[in-house]
Tab-separated table of C-alpha atoms in Angstrom:
chain	number	residue	atom	x	y	z
A	1	MET	CA	17.458	16.397	11.786
A	2	THR	CA	15.809	17.884	8.854
A	3	THR	CA	13.393	16.132	6.475
A	4	ASN	CA	13.568	15.237	2.957
A	5	ALA	CA	10.478	17.767	2.260
A	6	ALA	CA	10.643	20.384	-0.314
A	7	PRO	CA	10.089	24.041	0.599
A	8	THR	CA	7.312	24.049	-2.187
A	9	PRO	CA	5.913	19.998	-2.185
A	10	SER	CA	5.494	19.195	-5.736
A	11	HIS	CA	4.252	15.625	-6.062
A	12	GLU	CA	1.368	13.407	-8.182
A	13	ILE	CA	0.788	11.060	-5.963
A	14	LEU	CA	0.444	11.487	-1.655
A	15	VAL	CA	0.750	8.807	0.461
A	16	ILE	CA	-0.559	9.055	3.800
A	17	GLY	CA	-0.071	6.273	6.893
A	18	GLU	CA	3.292	4.693	9.099
A	19	ALA	CA	6.288	4.308	8.495
A	20	LEU	CA	8.454	2.048	10.366
A	21	ILE	CA	11.454	-0.256	11.051
A	22	ASP	CA	10.923	-3.356	10.028
A	23	ILE	CA	13.541	-6.016	12.449
A	24	VAL	CA	13.297	-8.782	10.287
A	25	ALA	CA	14.345	-11.742	12.526
A	26	THR	CA	15.723	-15.051	11.099
A	27	ASP	CA	17.490	-18.431	12.546
A	28	GLN	CA	21.047	-16.404	11.508
A	29	GLY	CA	19.814	-13.370	13.357
A	30	SER	CA	18.151	-9.761	12.833
A	31	VAL	CA	18.089	-6.956	10.165
A	32	ALA	CA	17.152	-3.804	10.479
A	33	HIS	CA	15.005	-2.515	7.225
A	34	PRO	CA	12.884	0.846	6.583
A	35	GLY	CA	9.280	-0.732	6.575
A	36	GLY	CA	5.942	0.227	6.818
A	37	SER	CA	3.205	-0.512	4.519
A	38	PRO	CA	2.193	3.174	2.724
A	39	ALA	CA	5.739	3.458	3.055
A	40	ASN	CA	6.515	1.018	1.200
A	41	VAL	CA	4.340	1.973	-1.702
A	42	ALA	CA	5.932	5.401	-1.462
A	43	PHE	CA	9.010	4.188	-1.787
A	44	GLY	CA	7.875	1.970	-4.390
A	45	LEU	CA	6.123	4.614	-6.656
A	46	GLY	CA	9.688	6.761	-6.024
A	47	ARG	CA	11.608	3.797	-7.822
A	48	LEU	CA	8.444	3.558	-10.622
A	49	GLY	CA	9.585	7.555	-11.823
A	50	VAL	CA	6.465	8.993	-9.933
A	51	PRO	CA	6.581	12.402	-8.285
A	52	VAL	CA	5.504	11.548	-4.568
A	53	ALA	CA	5.326	12.814	-1.471
A	54	LEU	CA	4.314	10.767	2.312
A	55	LEU	CA	2.956	11.847	5.132
A	56	THR	CA	3.467	10.167	8.002
A	57	ALA	CA	5.065	10.273	11.754
A	58	LEU	CA	8.609	9.597	12.958
A	59	GLY	CA	10.707	10.405	15.301
A	60	ASP	CA	13.687	12.840	15.838
A	61	ASP	CA	15.845	9.405	16.546
A	62	GLU	CA	17.792	6.991	14.726
A	63	PHE	CA	15.449	5.087	13.145
A	64	GLY	CA	14.043	7.735	11.703
A	65	ALA	CA	16.994	9.395	10.598
A	66	LYS	CA	17.320	5.508	8.690
A	67	ILE	CA	13.733	6.119	7.242
A	68	GLN	CA	14.448	9.634	5.814
A	69	SER	CA	17.737	8.056	4.480
A	70	HIS	CA	15.532	5.453	2.634
A	71	LEU	CA	13.129	7.374	1.262
A	72	ALA	CA	15.867	9.725	-0.306
A	73	THR	CA	17.610	7.113	-2.282
A	74	ALA	CA	13.699	6.836	-4.230
A	75	ASP	CA	13.246	10.597	-4.537
A	76	VAL	CA	10.162	10.765	-1.970
A	77	GLN	CA	9.378	13.750	-0.502
A	78	LEU	CA	8.743	13.407	3.265
A	79	LEU	CA	6.407	16.112	4.241
A	80	PRO	CA	7.394	18.480	6.863
A	81	ASP	CA	4.785	17.717	9.950
A	82	SER	CA	5.950	14.265	9.486
A	83	VAL	CA	8.541	14.607	12.422
A	84	ASN	CA	6.458	14.656	14.967
A	85	LEU	CA	6.384	11.793	17.419
A	86	GLU	CA	8.691	10.880	20.004
A	87	ARG	CA	9.839	7.466	19.149
A	88	THR	CA	9.648	6.376	15.651
A	89	ALA	CA	7.959	2.613	15.192
A	90	SER	CA	9.018	-0.542	14.933
A	91	ALA	CA	8.040	-3.603	14.027
A	92	THR	CA	9.815	-7.165	14.196
A	93	ALA	CA	8.508	-9.676	11.602
A	94	VAL	CA	9.153	-13.659	12.608
A	95	LEU	CA	10.415	-15.242	8.863
A	96	ALA	CA	8.458	-18.578	8.959
A	97	ALA	CA	10.800	-21.388	6.313
A	98	ASP	CA	8.312	-20.726	3.422
A	99	GLY	CA	9.093	-16.839	3.839
A	100	SER	CA	6.010	-15.751	5.079
A	101	ALA	CA	6.025	-13.008	7.806
A	102	ARG	CA	4.526	-12.888	11.752
A	103	TYR	CA	4.853	-9.625	12.338
A	104	GLU	CA	4.835	-7.759	16.413
A	105	PHE	CA	4.497	-4.366	16.943
A	106	ASP	CA	5.862	-1.217	18.225
A	107	ILE	CA	3.938	1.644	17.356
A	108	ASN	CA	2.183	4.491	17.863
A	109	TRP	CA	0.223	6.811	15.582
A	110	ASP	CA	-0.192	10.376	15.940
A	111	LEU	CA	-0.589	12.400	12.600
A	112	ALA	CA	0.274	15.872	13.108
A	113	PRO	CA	-2.742	18.479	10.970
A	114	HIS	CA	-2.356	18.652	7.648
A	115	THR	CA	-4.418	20.329	4.102
A	116	LEU	CA	-4.010	18.924	1.171
A	117	ASP	CA	-2.074	21.904	-0.765
A	118	PRO	CA	-1.519	21.415	-3.538
A	119	MET	CA	-4.029	18.739	-3.990
A	120	PRO	CA	-2.042	15.295	-5.529
A	121	LYS	CA	-3.868	13.704	-8.556
A	122	ILE	CA	-3.811	10.343	-6.087
A	123	ALA	CA	-4.122	10.598	-2.402
A	124	HIS	CA	-3.833	6.770	-1.339
A	125	ALA	CA	-3.586	5.474	2.484
A	126	GLY	CA	-3.433	2.238	4.523
A	127	SER	CA	-2.731	-0.003	6.969
A	128	ILE	CA	-2.488	0.353	10.105
A	129	ALA	CA	-2.874	4.436	9.986
A	130	THR	CA	-6.304	3.990	8.805
A	131	PHE	CA	-7.156	1.910	12.796
A	132	LEU	CA	-5.157	3.328	15.228
A	133	GLU	CA	-6.178	6.473	16.855
A	134	PRO	CA	-5.468	9.236	17.824
A	135	GLY	CA	-4.214	9.353	13.679
A	136	ALA	CA	-6.649	7.269	12.022
A	137	GLU	CA	-9.246	10.243	12.502
A	138	ALA	CA	-7.079	12.515	10.728
A	139	VAL	CA	-6.486	9.972	7.908
A	140	ALA	CA	-10.451	10.059	7.762
A	141	ALA	CA	-10.604	13.453	6.828
A	142	LEU	CA	-7.744	13.784	4.662
A	143	LEU	CA	-9.584	11.449	2.312
A	144	ALA	CA	-12.661	13.206	2.800
A	145	GLN	CA	-11.416	16.147	1.865
A	146	ALA	CA	-9.731	14.606	-1.198
A	147	LYS	CA	-12.921	12.959	-2.166
A	148	GLY	CA	-13.753	13.994	-5.720
A	149	GLN	CA	-10.770	16.233	-5.966
A	150	ALA	CA	-8.696	13.635	-6.894
A	151	LEU	CA	-8.411	10.127	-7.046
A	152	VAL	CA	-8.796	8.364	-3.389
A	153	THR	CA	-7.458	5.170	-3.195
A	154	TYR	CA	-6.957	2.205	0.190
A	155	ASP	CA	-5.069	-0.723	1.596
A	156	PRO	CA	-6.013	-1.785	4.886
A	157	THR	CA	-3.081	-4.069	5.307
A	158	ILE	CA	-5.057	-5.701	8.025
A	159	ARG	CA	-2.589	-6.609	10.957
A	160	PRO	CA	-4.992	-8.285	13.540
A	161	ALA	CA	-3.017	-7.863	16.469
A	162	LEU	CA	-3.136	-3.718	15.889
A	163	VAL	CA	-6.754	-3.056	14.138
A	164	GLY	CA	-8.848	-3.693	17.324
A	165	GLU	CA	-12.052	-5.977	17.566
A	166	HIS	CA	-13.486	-7.555	14.370
A	167	ASP	CA	-16.759	-5.318	13.812
A	168	LEU	CA	-14.952	-2.466	15.210
A	169	ALA	CA	-12.116	-2.437	12.169
A	170	LEU	CA	-15.169	-3.689	9.884
A	171	SER	CA	-16.858	-0.456	10.397
A	172	THR	CA	-13.733	1.209	10.418
A	173	PHE	CA	-12.702	-0.121	6.685
A	174	GLU	CA	-15.915	0.348	5.413
A	175	ARG	CA	-15.971	3.451	6.319
A	176	MET	CA	-12.575	4.183	4.543
A	177	ALA	CA	-13.553	2.329	1.783
A	178	SER	CA	-16.659	4.583	1.373
A	179	LEU	CA	-14.351	7.990	0.833
A	180	CYS	CA	-12.443	5.377	-2.189
A	181	ASP	CA	-12.140	5.027	-5.823
A	182	VAL	CA	-10.152	2.268	-5.333
A	183	VAL	CA	-9.722	-0.499	-2.536
A	184	LYS	CA	-6.571	-2.854	-2.881
A	185	LEU	CA	-7.130	-6.449	-0.410
A	186	SER	CA	-4.877	-9.291	0.037
A	187	ASP	CA	-6.768	-12.351	0.546
A	188	GLU	CA	-5.663	-12.613	4.281
A	189	ASP	CA	-7.646	-9.197	4.406
A	190	THR	CA	-10.821	-10.242	3.182
A	191	GLU	CA	-11.140	-13.304	4.996
A	192	TRP	CA	-10.122	-11.436	8.140
A	193	LEU	CA	-12.554	-8.578	7.065
A	194	TYR	CA	-15.637	-11.239	5.288
A	195	PRO	CA	-15.181	-14.742	6.853
A	196	GLU	CA	-18.424	-15.766	5.851
A	197	LEU	CA	-17.787	-14.935	1.960
A	198	ASP	CA	-15.952	-15.315	-1.093
A	199	GLN	CA	-13.711	-13.102	-3.053
A	200	GLN	CA	-16.794	-12.276	-5.750
A	201	GLN	CA	-19.020	-11.344	-2.599
A	202	VAL	CA	-16.317	-9.239	-0.975
A	203	ALA	CA	-15.981	-7.567	-4.475
A	204	THR	CA	-19.494	-6.668	-4.427
A	205	THR	CA	-20.008	-5.801	-1.127
A	206	ILE	CA	-17.400	-3.686	-1.710
A	207	LEU	CA	-18.433	-1.688	-4.524
A	208	ALA	CA	-21.499	-1.356	-2.869
A	209	LEU	CA	-19.970	1.073	-0.499
A	210	GLY	CA	-18.803	3.042	-3.641
A	211	PRO	CA	-15.510	2.835	-4.824
A	212	LYS	CA	-15.118	2.071	-8.326
A	213	LEU	CA	-12.499	-1.037	-8.653
A	214	VAL	CA	-12.113	-3.322	-6.441
A	215	VAL	CA	-8.434	-5.387	-6.902
A	216	LEU	CA	-8.048	-8.372	-4.876
A	217	THR	CA	-4.899	-10.268	-4.472
A	218	ARG	CA	-4.458	-13.910	-3.841
A	219	GLY	CA	-0.639	-14.499	-3.563
A	220	GLY	CA	0.572	-17.416	-6.080
A	221	ASP	CA	-2.838	-17.452	-7.497
A	222	GLY	CA	-2.441	-13.666	-8.814
A	223	ALA	CA	-5.019	-11.082	-8.513
A	224	GLU	CA	-9.020	-10.196	-9.403
A	225	LEU	CA	-9.679	-6.798	-10.556
A	226	THR	CA	-13.278	-5.847	-10.793
A	227	SER	CA	-15.227	-3.032	-11.393
A	228	ASN	CA	-19.277	-2.321	-11.598
A	229	THR	CA	-18.696	-3.398	-15.119
A	230	SER	CA	-16.017	-5.287	-15.905
A	231	GLN	CA	-14.185	-8.675	-14.112
A	232	VAL	CA	-10.088	-9.714	-14.812
A	233	GLN	CA	-8.332	-12.380	-13.434
A	234	ILE	CA	-4.798	-12.128	-13.531
A	235	PRO	CA	-2.612	-15.011	-13.120
A	236	ALA	CA	0.324	-15.193	-10.795
A	237	ILE	CA	4.242	-14.912	-12.319
A	238	LEU	CA	6.058	-17.782	-11.367
A	239	SER	CA	9.149	-16.600	-8.818
A	240	GLU	CA	11.481	-18.057	-6.410
A	241	VAL	CA	10.643	-16.635	-3.136
A	242	ALA	CA	13.361	-15.149	-0.722
A	243	ASP	CA	10.521	-13.418	1.642
A	244	THR	CA	6.769	-11.952	0.951
A	245	ILE	CA	7.782	-8.799	2.958
A	246	GLY	CA	6.784	-5.622	0.696
A	247	ALA	CA	5.185	-7.746	-2.000
A	248	GLY	CA	1.521	-6.220	-1.937
A	249	ASP	CA	2.858	-3.284	-1.718
A	250	ALA	CA	5.158	-3.359	-4.650
A	251	PHE	CA	1.932	-4.642	-6.284
A	252	MET	CA	-0.250	-1.253	-5.133
A	253	SER	CA	2.632	1.224	-6.061
A	254	ALA	CA	2.507	-0.362	-9.930
A	255	LEU	CA	-0.919	-0.223	-9.574
A	256	LEU	CA	-1.242	3.402	-8.410
A	257	HIS	CA	1.625	3.566	-11.131
A	258	GLY	CA	-1.071	2.547	-13.750
A	259	LEU	CA	-3.967	4.314	-12.290
A	260	LEU	CA	-2.107	7.845	-12.695
A	261	ALA	CA	-1.987	7.284	-16.418
A	262	LEU	CA	-5.959	5.775	-16.653
A	263	GLY	CA	-7.974	7.029	-14.162
A	264	THR	CA	-11.011	4.855	-12.732
A	265	ALA	CA	-13.507	6.417	-15.621
A	266	ASN	CA	-14.856	3.724	-17.822
A	267	LEU	CA	-12.211	1.148	-17.338
A	268	THR	CA	-12.291	-0.953	-20.410
A	269	THR	CA	-11.393	-4.950	-19.729
A	270	THR	CA	-8.437	-4.270	-21.458
A	271	GLN	CA	-7.291	-1.690	-19.231
A	272	LEU	CA	-8.096	-3.394	-16.145
A	273	GLU	CA	-5.893	-6.126	-17.733
A	274	LYS	CA	-2.694	-3.850	-18.218
A	275	LEU	CA	-3.384	-2.642	-15.128
A	276	GLY	CA	-3.094	-6.218	-13.227
A	277	ARG	CA	-0.541	-7.515	-15.358
A	278	SER	CA	2.049	-4.545	-14.042
A	279	ALA	CA	1.084	-4.737	-10.764
A	280	VAL	CA	1.653	-9.101	-10.465
A	281	ALA	CA	4.872	-8.458	-12.183
A	282	ALA	CA	5.817	-5.843	-9.493
A	283	GLY	CA	4.823	-8.130	-6.870
A	284	ALA	CA	6.836	-11.209	-8.580
A	285	VAL	CA	10.203	-8.729	-8.678
A	286	ALA	CA	9.241	-7.805	-5.224
A	287	VAL	CA	9.203	-11.525	-3.749
A	288	ARG	CA	12.214	-12.249	-5.174
A	289	ARG	CA	14.458	-10.176	-2.985
A	290	SER	CA	15.175	-9.788	0.824
A	291	GLY	CA	13.008	-6.825	2.667
A	292	ALA	CA	10.811	-4.521	0.652
A	293	MET	CA	12.425	-3.947	-2.494
A	294	PRO	CA	10.272	-2.855	-5.172
A	295	PRO	CA	11.435	-2.571	-8.750
A	296	THR	CA	12.716	0.191	-10.695
A	297	LEU	CA	10.499	0.992	-14.040
A	298	GLN	CA	13.590	-0.303	-15.967
A	299	GLU	CA	12.927	-3.669	-14.055
A	300	LEU	CA	9.233	-4.008	-14.125
A	301	THR	CA	9.352	-2.894	-18.013
A	302	ALA	CA	12.075	-5.852	-18.694
A	303	LEU	CA	9.794	-8.054	-16.775
A	304	LEU	CA	6.355	-7.054	-18.805
A	305	GLU	CA	8.412	-6.880	-22.114
A	306	GLU	CA	9.916	-10.866	-21.066
A	307	GLN	CA	6.028	-12.173	-20.022
A	308	GLU	CA	5.022	-10.836	-23.206
A	309	LEU	CA	7.239	-12.162	-25.476
A	310	ALA	CA	6.714	-15.908	-23.977
A	311	ALA	CA	2.417	-15.299	-24.178
A	312	ASN	CA	3.197	-14.775	-28.001
């Protein structure tokens, strides 16, 4: 099997983490979709027109080929080291009546040796790949290499069944966060990691680890972006929900798209609001359709313009 990587990688954002097959089980049967939070983020960036590469771990098998073909439709570069496993991971998502998903995993994670050359403008990592050994240590080493040379971002996307005992997982998360400029968490992530803290306390705790921006999502209640100097609340956009699979990843893709232009140095309240509105809008598009299908740049721009007209 061949990969979809260019001989000389050229990308502005590098996403590091797992790619897998999501098997969505409902009363009507099962459907297999390419997924994995980092792969979804890379796919979302590609649909937004960002030159993006993915460093992951796939098997040379049918599932791996399906993921490669899916990524290619969004022009995501799959780095050559990414086909290195005996089999491609999978996750079964069992959907509830409200569209929310419960996951069961068949996954192993072992990242091939890699050096960040060329250095991207943004290095993003997330999810299972930052907790599950032996690959998690390699991810941490890459983020440490990028620190100070690229904008480093992180979305833990906590899966309690896979991240291990709470105190150890919290220690791993905080170590990863300390390497980053931006950390994004869902309300489920914050409740599991910091059950005794409210969201404001969580943001303050994470900022103290070193990041410049903490972004907390709250599903139907929108999102909160907090820096050391500003905080903004972004309301949700009302959407009919098909399912929530990939909504947080679509949010993350749009956030990275905005950060590519703005960076994190001295972000104003207006800039934070712009970042938040775009990310929330991307999540709103994603929940309207089944599976992890984030918006194109045209779709995202259209919804943002629609929201701006409605506000005026």
